[in-house]
Amino acid sequence: MSLTGPSKSKPSVAIIGGGLCGLGVGWRLAAAGCAVDLFERDKAGKSASWAAAGMLAANVEAESGEEILLALDLESQRQWPAFATELSAHTGIDLGYRDEGTIVVAIDRDDAEALRFTYDYQKTQGLDIEWMTGGQARRLEPHLSPGVTAAVHSTLDHQVDNRQLVVALEKACRGAGAVIHEDTPVTAVDIAGRKVKGVETATGTHRADVVLMAAGAWSYDIDGLPPMARPPVRPLKGQMLGLRMDPRAPIVDHVVWGPGIYIVPRRSGHLILGATVEDKGFDPDMTAGGVFRLLEAAWEALPQIEELPLDEMWVGFRPTSRDDAPILGPTSVEGLVMATGHHRNGILLAPITIDGVSDFILNGILDPALTPFSINRFYDETKSETGIRA
């Protein structure tokens, strides 16, 4: 499907969702001369993108059965430094990009065996990771528990401050001329003759040549979509905590993963602990059990958290597709484009999603890296063998 071309005028675009995908694509399209209206049910950037931890962990998160997704993750990870530099230079906002790397630790012998199994698989994929003893890991991070028996170190798995990222993307999007409609949920996509006409909101119909579905965990529930173009995305709840370190004397510099926990330090002194994985719909409540599990798992890896003040607690909703992989690109409805279902990798996949989807809307050409992630994989049996874990 070609949305536009060199001889055609730029399309008008309605974007459903004001997270990092919607804001990023809105920025690129508005800067290219498109009339862009972005509709956000709440406040721009304040849902899953705000609730995330900002890890760019393509290597240590690699799992068997996800080889095609791994290729997409690695390519987007490769694009991150240039993307961060461009966005920061454009907006004047420091994105908090950090490149100290990531350490995955094992607490006991069973953990070490599981970690070794995963490490061996990751090495078969050619990933640049290093096996360490507990002592070697503590030389990198002295406050790790004496009980840490083994670790894997990835120098290429970095982090970005996701909240600064969405602040910067919103500034870039508005600055390029996109109109952002906050507190304006889209109730339906207007489709006639298998072609989009625009979107419906409480204030009426907004006409557009292209509609981008970037509504994250809310993507499935928007009316007007035919079955073959309704993204199978559901919310996967995650509870998270924020502790406060002295930024002049942080207890950890690397991102640290342990059994049931990740620990992400910010230069501000904020220390993020995450995250539970709960299939409970849009349940917004923090629970005693969730908080306990996060603190216990973090304490086992990094005992000094015990003395840190608790700053913040929050819940986020990962937009999770049926196979835990993103849904990207065109659909069977002309003019309807997807950028949703990123599960736990929305921040990591931001550069390749934003640029790949924007290029498709502008030029009608889809980056081959995105083609395995079409919504058609859920409905076309001839395209079901994607190498993505079902």
Short mmCIF file of C-alpha atoms in Angstrom, two decimals:
data_model
loop_
_atom_site.label_atom_id
_atom_site.label_comp_id
_atom_site.label_asym_id
_atom_site.label_seq_id
_atom_site.Cartn_x
_atom_site.Cartn_y
_atom_site.Cartn_z
CA MET A 1 0.00 0.00 0.00
CA SER A 2 1.33 3.42 -0.89
CA LEU A 3 0.04 6.31 1.18
CA THR A 4 1.75 9.06 -0.71
CA GLY A 5 4.51 9.59 -3.19
CA PRO A 6 6.80 12.21 -4.73
CA SER A 7 4.03 13.62 -6.93
CA LYS A 8 1.41 13.78 -4.17
CA SER A 9 0.88 16.35 -1.46
CA LYS A 10 1.69 15.40 2.11
CA PRO A 11 -1.12 13.49 3.81
CA SER A 12 -3.08 14.79 6.75
CA VAL A 13 -2.56 12.47 9.70
CA ALA A 14 -4.58 11.72 12.82
CA ILE A 15 -2.54 9.97 15.51
CA ILE A 16 -4.33 8.00 18.22
CA GLY A 17 -2.13 8.03 21.33
CA GLY A 18 0.30 10.50 22.81
CA GLY A 19 3.02 8.16 24.05
CA LEU A 20 6.53 8.06 22.66
CA CYS A 21 5.47 6.41 19.37
CA GLY A 22 2.69 8.89 18.69
CA LEU A 23 4.78 11.89 19.70
CA GLY A 24 7.83 10.70 17.79
CA VAL A 25 5.98 9.96 14.56
CA GLY A 26 4.05 13.22 14.98
CA TRP A 27 7.34 15.10 15.22
CA ARG A 28 8.78 13.49 12.08
CA LEU A 29 5.61 13.94 10.01
CA ALA A 30 4.93 17.53 11.07
CA ALA A 31 8.57 18.42 10.37
CA ALA A 32 8.12 16.92 6.88
CA GLY A 33 5.13 19.17 6.19
CA CYS A 34 2.16 16.97 7.12
CA ALA A 35 -0.86 18.36 8.92
CA VAL A 36 -0.77 16.33 12.14
CA ASP A 37 -3.40 16.09 14.86
CA LEU A 38 -2.57 13.88 17.83
CA PHE A 39 -5.35 12.70 20.16
CA GLU A 40 -4.46 11.58 23.68
CA ARG A 41 -7.01 10.17 26.14
CA ASP A 42 -5.07 11.65 29.11
CA LYS A 43 -1.97 13.84 29.10
CA ALA A 44 0.70 13.47 26.44
CA GLY A 45 3.48 11.10 27.46
CA LYS A 46 1.99 10.22 30.85
CA SER A 47 0.97 6.57 30.34
CA ALA A 48 3.22 3.57 29.59
CA SER A 49 6.05 5.76 28.29
CA TRP A 50 6.15 7.66 31.60
CA ALA A 51 5.86 4.51 33.72
CA ALA A 52 8.77 2.68 32.07
CA ALA A 53 12.37 2.36 33.28
CA GLY A 54 14.16 3.32 30.04
CA MET A 55 16.36 0.23 29.66
CA LEU A 56 17.91 -0.45 26.25
CA ALA A 57 18.68 -4.09 26.97
CA ALA A 58 18.57 -5.93 23.64
CA ASN A 59 21.39 -8.31 24.61
CA VAL A 60 20.55 -9.49 28.12
CA GLU A 61 16.81 -9.73 27.37
CA ALA A 62 17.32 -11.98 24.32
CA GLU A 63 15.33 -15.22 24.61
CA SER A 64 15.14 -18.37 22.53
CA GLY A 65 12.40 -18.28 19.89
CA GLU A 66 12.56 -14.51 19.42
CA GLU A 67 15.36 -14.31 16.85
CA ILE A 68 13.55 -11.99 14.42
CA LEU A 69 12.50 -9.73 17.28
CA LEU A 70 16.12 -9.77 18.50
CA ALA A 71 17.28 -8.50 15.11
CA LEU A 72 14.82 -5.59 15.36
CA ASP A 73 15.88 -4.87 18.96
CA LEU A 74 19.58 -4.83 18.06
CA GLU A 75 19.06 -2.55 15.08
CA SER A 76 17.05 -0.08 17.13
CA GLN A 77 19.64 -0.25 19.91
CA ARG A 78 22.32 0.60 17.34
CA GLN A 79 20.31 3.67 16.29
CA TRP A 80 19.79 4.95 19.83
CA PRO A 81 22.94 7.08 20.34
CA ALA A 82 22.37 9.09 17.14
CA PHE A 83 18.65 9.39 17.86
CA ALA A 84 19.32 10.65 21.40
CA THR A 85 21.92 13.13 20.16
CA GLU A 86 19.55 14.48 17.49
CA LEU A 87 16.56 14.84 19.80
CA SER A 88 18.60 16.42 22.59
CA ALA A 89 20.22 18.90 20.18
CA HIS A 90 16.82 19.74 18.69
CA THR A 91 15.07 20.37 22.01
CA GLY A 92 17.86 21.31 24.40
CA ILE A 93 16.68 18.57 26.79
CA ASP A 94 19.15 16.12 28.32
CA LEU A 95 17.70 12.64 27.80
CA GLY A 96 19.83 11.10 30.55
CA TYR A 97 21.43 8.61 28.16
CA ARG A 98 23.89 6.44 30.11
CA ASP A 99 26.31 3.87 28.70
CA GLU A 100 27.82 2.22 31.80
CA GLY A 101 26.18 -1.04 30.75
CA THR A 102 24.09 -3.73 32.43
CA ILE A 103 24.91 -6.52 34.89
CA VAL A 104 22.67 -9.56 35.38
CA VAL A 105 23.36 -11.29 38.70
CA ALA A 106 22.66 -14.73 40.13
CA ILE A 107 21.97 -15.00 43.87
CA ASP A 108 22.32 -18.76 44.38
CA ARG A 109 23.37 -21.91 42.52
CA ASP A 110 19.98 -22.42 40.86
CA ASP A 111 20.03 -18.82 39.64
CA ALA A 112 23.54 -19.33 38.30
CA GLU A 113 22.52 -22.44 36.36
CA ALA A 114 19.56 -20.60 34.81
CA LEU A 115 21.75 -17.60 34.02
CA ARG A 116 24.37 -19.84 32.41
CA PHE A 117 21.71 -21.49 30.24
CA THR A 118 20.49 -18.10 29.01
CA TYR A 119 24.05 -16.84 28.55
CA ASP A 120 24.98 -19.86 26.42
CA TYR A 121 21.98 -19.23 24.16
CA GLN A 122 22.80 -15.52 23.86
CA LYS A 123 26.38 -16.33 22.88
CA THR A 124 25.08 -18.56 20.05
CA GLN A 125 23.41 -15.42 18.70
CA GLY A 126 26.75 -13.62 18.58
CA LEU A 127 25.89 -11.20 21.37
CA ASP A 128 28.73 -9.28 23.00
CA ILE A 129 28.30 -10.29 26.64
CA GLU A 130 30.77 -11.51 29.28
CA TRP A 131 30.46 -14.17 31.99
CA MET A 132 31.70 -13.07 35.43
CA THR A 133 32.26 -14.58 38.84
CA GLY A 134 30.56 -12.94 41.79
CA GLY A 135 33.86 -11.35 42.77
CA GLN A 136 34.36 -9.85 39.32
CA ALA A 137 30.85 -8.41 39.42
CA ARG A 138 31.50 -6.82 42.82
CA ARG A 139 34.62 -5.16 41.46
CA LEU A 140 32.33 -3.36 39.00
CA GLU A 141 29.62 -2.72 41.60
CA PRO A 142 31.04 -2.99 45.14
CA HIS A 143 27.64 -2.81 46.85
CA LEU A 144 26.32 -5.97 45.22
CA SER A 145 25.41 -8.66 47.75
CA PRO A 146 28.21 -10.94 48.95
CA GLY A 147 25.81 -13.74 48.01
CA VAL A 148 26.04 -12.97 44.27
CA THR A 149 27.57 -16.12 42.79
CA ALA A 150 27.86 -15.22 39.11
CA ALA A 151 26.93 -12.50 36.65
CA VAL A 152 26.69 -11.54 33.00
CA HIS A 153 27.99 -8.14 31.91
CA SER A 154 26.81 -6.34 28.78
CA THR A 155 28.62 -3.14 27.88
CA LEU A 156 26.18 -2.45 25.02
CA ASP A 157 22.93 -2.47 27.01
CA HIS A 158 22.44 1.15 28.05
CA GLN A 159 19.61 3.26 29.48
CA VAL A 160 17.79 6.52 28.86
CA ASP A 161 15.60 8.59 31.17
CA ASN A 162 12.23 7.74 29.64
CA ARG A 163 10.47 10.68 31.29
CA GLN A 164 12.93 13.15 29.85
CA LEU A 165 12.54 11.35 26.54
CA VAL A 166 8.78 11.92 26.35
CA VAL A 167 9.15 15.53 27.51
CA ALA A 168 11.60 16.08 24.67
CA LEU A 169 9.40 14.32 22.11
CA GLU A 170 6.37 16.37 23.14
CA LYS A 171 8.40 19.58 22.77
CA ALA A 172 9.69 18.48 19.36
CA CYS A 173 6.21 17.44 18.23
CA ARG A 174 4.58 20.71 19.22
CA GLY A 175 7.51 22.71 17.88
CA ALA A 176 7.20 21.09 14.46
CA GLY A 177 3.58 22.24 14.25
CA ALA A 178 1.59 19.16 15.31
CA VAL A 179 -1.62 19.90 17.21
CA ILE A 180 -1.91 17.80 20.40
CA HIS A 181 -5.43 17.28 21.75
CA GLU A 182 -5.10 16.15 25.37
CA ASP A 183 -7.98 14.68 27.39
CA THR A 184 -9.54 13.76 24.04
CA PRO A 185 -9.99 10.01 23.64
CA VAL A 186 -10.74 8.68 20.19
CA THR A 187 -13.97 6.71 20.35
CA ALA A 188 -13.86 5.24 16.84
CA VAL A 189 -11.94 5.16 13.59
CA ASP A 190 -14.07 6.34 10.69
CA ILE A 191 -13.74 3.86 7.81
CA ALA A 192 -15.68 3.75 4.56
CA GLY A 193 -15.03 1.33 1.71
CA ARG A 194 -11.98 -0.14 3.48
CA LYS A 195 -10.35 3.28 3.58
CA VAL A 196 -9.92 5.57 6.59
CA LYS A 197 -11.74 8.86 6.62
CA GLY A 198 -10.62 10.09 10.04
CA VAL A 199 -11.42 9.59 13.72
CA GLU A 200 -14.37 10.21 16.00
CA THR A 201 -14.05 11.98 19.35
CA ALA A 202 -16.52 13.48 21.81
CA THR A 203 -16.10 16.78 20.00
CA GLY A 204 -16.98 15.33 16.59
CA THR A 205 -15.34 13.89 13.50
CA HIS A 206 -11.79 14.78 12.51
CA ARG A 207 -10.98 14.05 8.86
CA ALA A 208 -7.58 12.64 7.92
CA ASP A 209 -5.92 10.79 5.05
CA VAL A 210 -3.98 8.56 7.43
CA VAL A 211 -4.78 7.28 10.92
CA LEU A 212 -1.92 5.99 13.05
CA MET A 213 -2.89 3.59 15.82
CA ALA A 214 -0.39 4.29 18.62
CA ALA A 215 -2.72 3.92 21.60
CA GLY A 216 -0.66 1.31 23.42
CA ALA A 217 -2.64 -0.92 25.76
CA TRP A 218 -5.87 0.84 24.74
CA SER A 219 -5.49 0.03 21.02
CA TYR A 220 -7.85 -2.96 20.95
CA ASP A 221 -10.82 -1.14 22.45
CA ILE A 222 -11.26 1.62 19.88
CA ASP A 223 -14.41 1.11 17.82
CA GLY A 224 -14.79 1.11 14.06
CA LEU A 225 -11.99 -1.32 13.24
CA PRO A 226 -12.77 -4.41 11.18
CA PRO A 227 -11.63 -7.70 12.73
CA MET A 228 -8.57 -8.03 10.46
CA ALA A 229 -7.36 -4.58 11.50
CA ARG A 230 -8.04 -4.75 15.24
CA PRO A 231 -4.69 -5.15 17.02
CA PRO A 232 -4.70 -8.02 19.57
CA VAL A 233 -3.17 -5.92 22.34
CA ARG A 234 -3.95 -6.12 26.04
CA PRO A 235 -2.57 -4.35 29.14
CA LEU A 236 0.00 -6.18 31.25
CA LYS A 237 0.22 -4.46 34.62
CA GLY A 238 3.55 -3.58 36.20
CA GLN A 239 4.07 -2.16 39.68
CA MET A 240 7.24 -0.09 40.20
CA LEU A 241 9.02 1.77 42.98
CA GLY A 242 11.35 4.75 43.09
CA LEU A 243 13.97 5.12 45.83
CA ARG A 244 16.24 8.10 46.48
CA MET A 245 20.05 7.90 46.55
CA ASP A 246 22.52 10.68 47.24
CA PRO A 247 23.45 11.64 43.64
CA ARG A 248 26.96 12.50 44.86
CA ALA A 249 27.45 8.98 46.23
CA PRO A 250 25.17 6.55 44.37
CA ILE A 251 25.19 2.94 45.55
CA VAL A 252 25.11 1.64 41.98
CA ASP A 253 26.01 2.95 38.50
CA HIS A 254 25.17 0.07 36.17
CA VAL A 255 21.68 -1.19 35.47
CA VAL A 256 21.42 -4.36 37.59
CA TRP A 257 19.13 -7.29 36.87
CA GLY A 258 18.49 -10.01 39.41
CA PRO A 259 15.91 -12.76 39.81
CA GLY A 260 12.53 -11.01 39.63
CA ILE A 261 13.97 -7.47 39.62
CA TYR A 262 15.74 -4.78 37.66
CA ILE A 263 17.41 -1.81 39.31
CA VAL A 264 17.97 1.34 37.26
CA PRO A 265 19.99 4.29 38.62
CA ARG A 266 19.48 7.86 37.41
CA ARG A 267 22.06 10.64 37.65
CA SER A 268 19.50 12.60 39.70
CA GLY A 269 19.79 9.97 42.44
CA HIS A 270 16.46 8.34 41.59
CA LEU A 271 16.70 4.55 41.76
CA ILE A 272 13.98 2.61 39.94
CA LEU A 273 12.91 -0.88 41.00
CA GLY A 274 10.70 -2.86 38.65
CA ALA A 275 8.53 -4.50 37.79
CA THR A 276 5.77 -6.95 38.51
CA VAL A 277 4.10 -8.74 35.60
CA GLU A 278 0.35 -9.11 36.17
CA ASP A 279 -2.42 -9.98 33.72
CA LYS A 280 -5.07 -7.94 35.57
CA GLY A 281 -6.36 -5.59 32.92
CA PHE A 282 -6.32 -1.91 33.82
CA ASP A 283 -6.15 -2.50 37.58
CA PRO A 284 -4.47 0.70 38.89
CA ASP A 285 -3.74 -0.42 42.46
CA MET A 286 -0.37 -0.91 44.09
CA THR A 287 -0.48 -3.99 46.31
CA ALA A 288 1.37 -4.97 49.48
CA GLY A 289 2.49 -8.21 47.82
CA GLY A 290 3.82 -6.44 44.74
CA VAL A 291 5.77 -3.89 46.78
CA PHE A 292 7.12 -6.63 49.05
CA ARG A 293 8.33 -8.77 46.14
CA LEU A 294 10.11 -5.85 44.49
CA LEU A 295 11.85 -4.74 47.68
CA GLU A 296 12.83 -8.27 48.67
CA ALA A 297 14.28 -9.11 45.25
CA ALA A 298 16.15 -5.80 45.09
CA TRP A 299 17.51 -6.24 48.63
CA GLU A 300 18.85 -9.70 47.81
CA ALA A 301 20.91 -8.22 44.96
CA LEU A 302 21.76 -4.85 46.49
CA PRO A 303 21.34 -4.87 50.29
CA GLN A 304 22.10 -1.16 50.75
CA ILE A 305 18.69 -0.22 49.34
CA GLU A 306 17.42 -0.92 52.86
CA GLU A 307 18.54 2.53 54.01
CA LEU A 308 17.17 4.48 51.04
CA PRO A 309 14.03 6.64 51.28
CA LEU A 310 11.03 5.51 49.27
CA ASP A 311 10.16 8.32 46.87
CA GLU A 312 7.45 7.08 44.54
CA MET A 313 5.22 4.12 43.67
CA TRP A 314 3.33 3.70 40.40
CA VAL A 315 1.58 1.31 38.05
CA GLY A 316 2.08 1.08 34.30
CA PHE A 317 0.34 -0.94 31.59
CA ARG A 318 2.59 -2.60 29.03
CA PRO A 319 0.88 -2.85 25.62
CA THR A 320 1.30 -6.57 25.00
CA SER A 321 0.38 -8.32 21.77
CA ARG A 322 -0.48 -12.01 21.47
CA ASP A 323 3.16 -12.92 20.72
CA ASP A 324 4.84 -10.19 22.85
CA ALA A 325 6.15 -8.46 19.69
CA PRO A 326 5.19 -5.06 18.25
CA ILE A 327 2.56 -4.48 15.57
CA LEU A 328 3.98 -2.13 12.95
CA GLY A 329 3.09 -0.77 9.53
CA PRO A 330 0.10 -0.96 7.19
CA THR A 331 -3.13 -2.91 7.57
CA SER A 332 -5.83 -4.20 5.23
CA VAL A 333 -7.55 -0.81 5.61
CA GLU A 334 -6.05 1.82 3.33
CA GLY A 335 -4.56 4.62 5.36
CA LEU A 336 -4.66 2.78 8.71
CA VAL A 337 -1.15 2.25 10.11
CA MET A 338 -0.04 0.52 13.31
CA ALA A 339 2.62 1.39 15.89
CA THR A 340 1.53 -0.51 19.00
CA GLY A 341 2.00 -3.71 21.02
CA HIS A 342 5.63 -3.10 22.04
CA HIS A 343 5.27 -5.06 25.32
CA ARG A 344 8.38 -4.34 27.46
CA ASN A 345 10.49 -2.89 24.62
CA GLY A 346 8.76 0.37 23.75
CA ILE A 347 11.68 2.57 24.76
CA LEU A 348 14.25 0.31 23.10
CA LEU A 349 12.29 0.20 19.85
CA ALA A 350 11.53 3.93 19.71
CA PRO A 351 14.07 4.95 17.03
CA ILE A 352 13.27 2.19 14.54
CA THR A 353 9.52 2.49 15.12
CA ILE A 354 9.42 6.27 14.82
CA ASP A 355 11.57 6.49 11.72
CA GLY A 356 10.28 3.32 10.03
CA VAL A 357 6.59 4.18 10.45
CA SER A 358 7.17 7.82 9.50
CA ASP A 359 9.01 6.82 6.33
CA PHE A 360 6.18 4.49 5.36
CA ILE A 361 3.52 7.19 5.81
CA LEU A 362 5.59 9.69 3.83
CA ASN A 363 6.92 7.45 1.06
CA GLY A 364 4.84 4.27 1.04
CA ILE A 365 7.97 2.14 1.54
CA LEU A 366 8.22 -0.10 4.59
CA ASP A 367 11.63 -0.84 6.11
CA PRO A 368 12.22 -4.60 5.61
CA ALA A 369 13.12 -4.86 9.30
CA LEU A 370 9.49 -3.99 10.13
CA THR A 371 7.75 -6.35 7.68
CA PRO A 372 7.68 -9.43 9.99
CA PHE A 373 5.71 -7.37 12.51
CA SER A 374 2.66 -6.63 10.38
CA ILE A 375 -0.75 -7.19 11.96
CA ASN A 376 -1.33 -9.70 9.14
CA ARG A 377 0.72 -12.31 11.04
CA PHE A 378 -2.22 -12.83 13.38
CA TYR A 379 -4.73 -13.40 10.58
CA ASP A 380 -2.86 -14.81 7.59
CA GLU A 381 -1.78 -18.41 8.23
CA THR A 382 0.69 -18.27 5.35
CA LYS A 383 2.62 -15.59 7.25
CA SER A 384 2.50 -17.11 10.72
CA GLU A 385 6.09 -18.45 10.79
CA THR A 386 7.84 -15.24 11.84
CA GLY A 387 10.31 -16.67 14.31
CA ILE A 388 8.56 -14.72 17.05
CA ARG A 389 7.58 -16.66 20.13
CA ALA A 390 3.84 -17.29 20.19
#
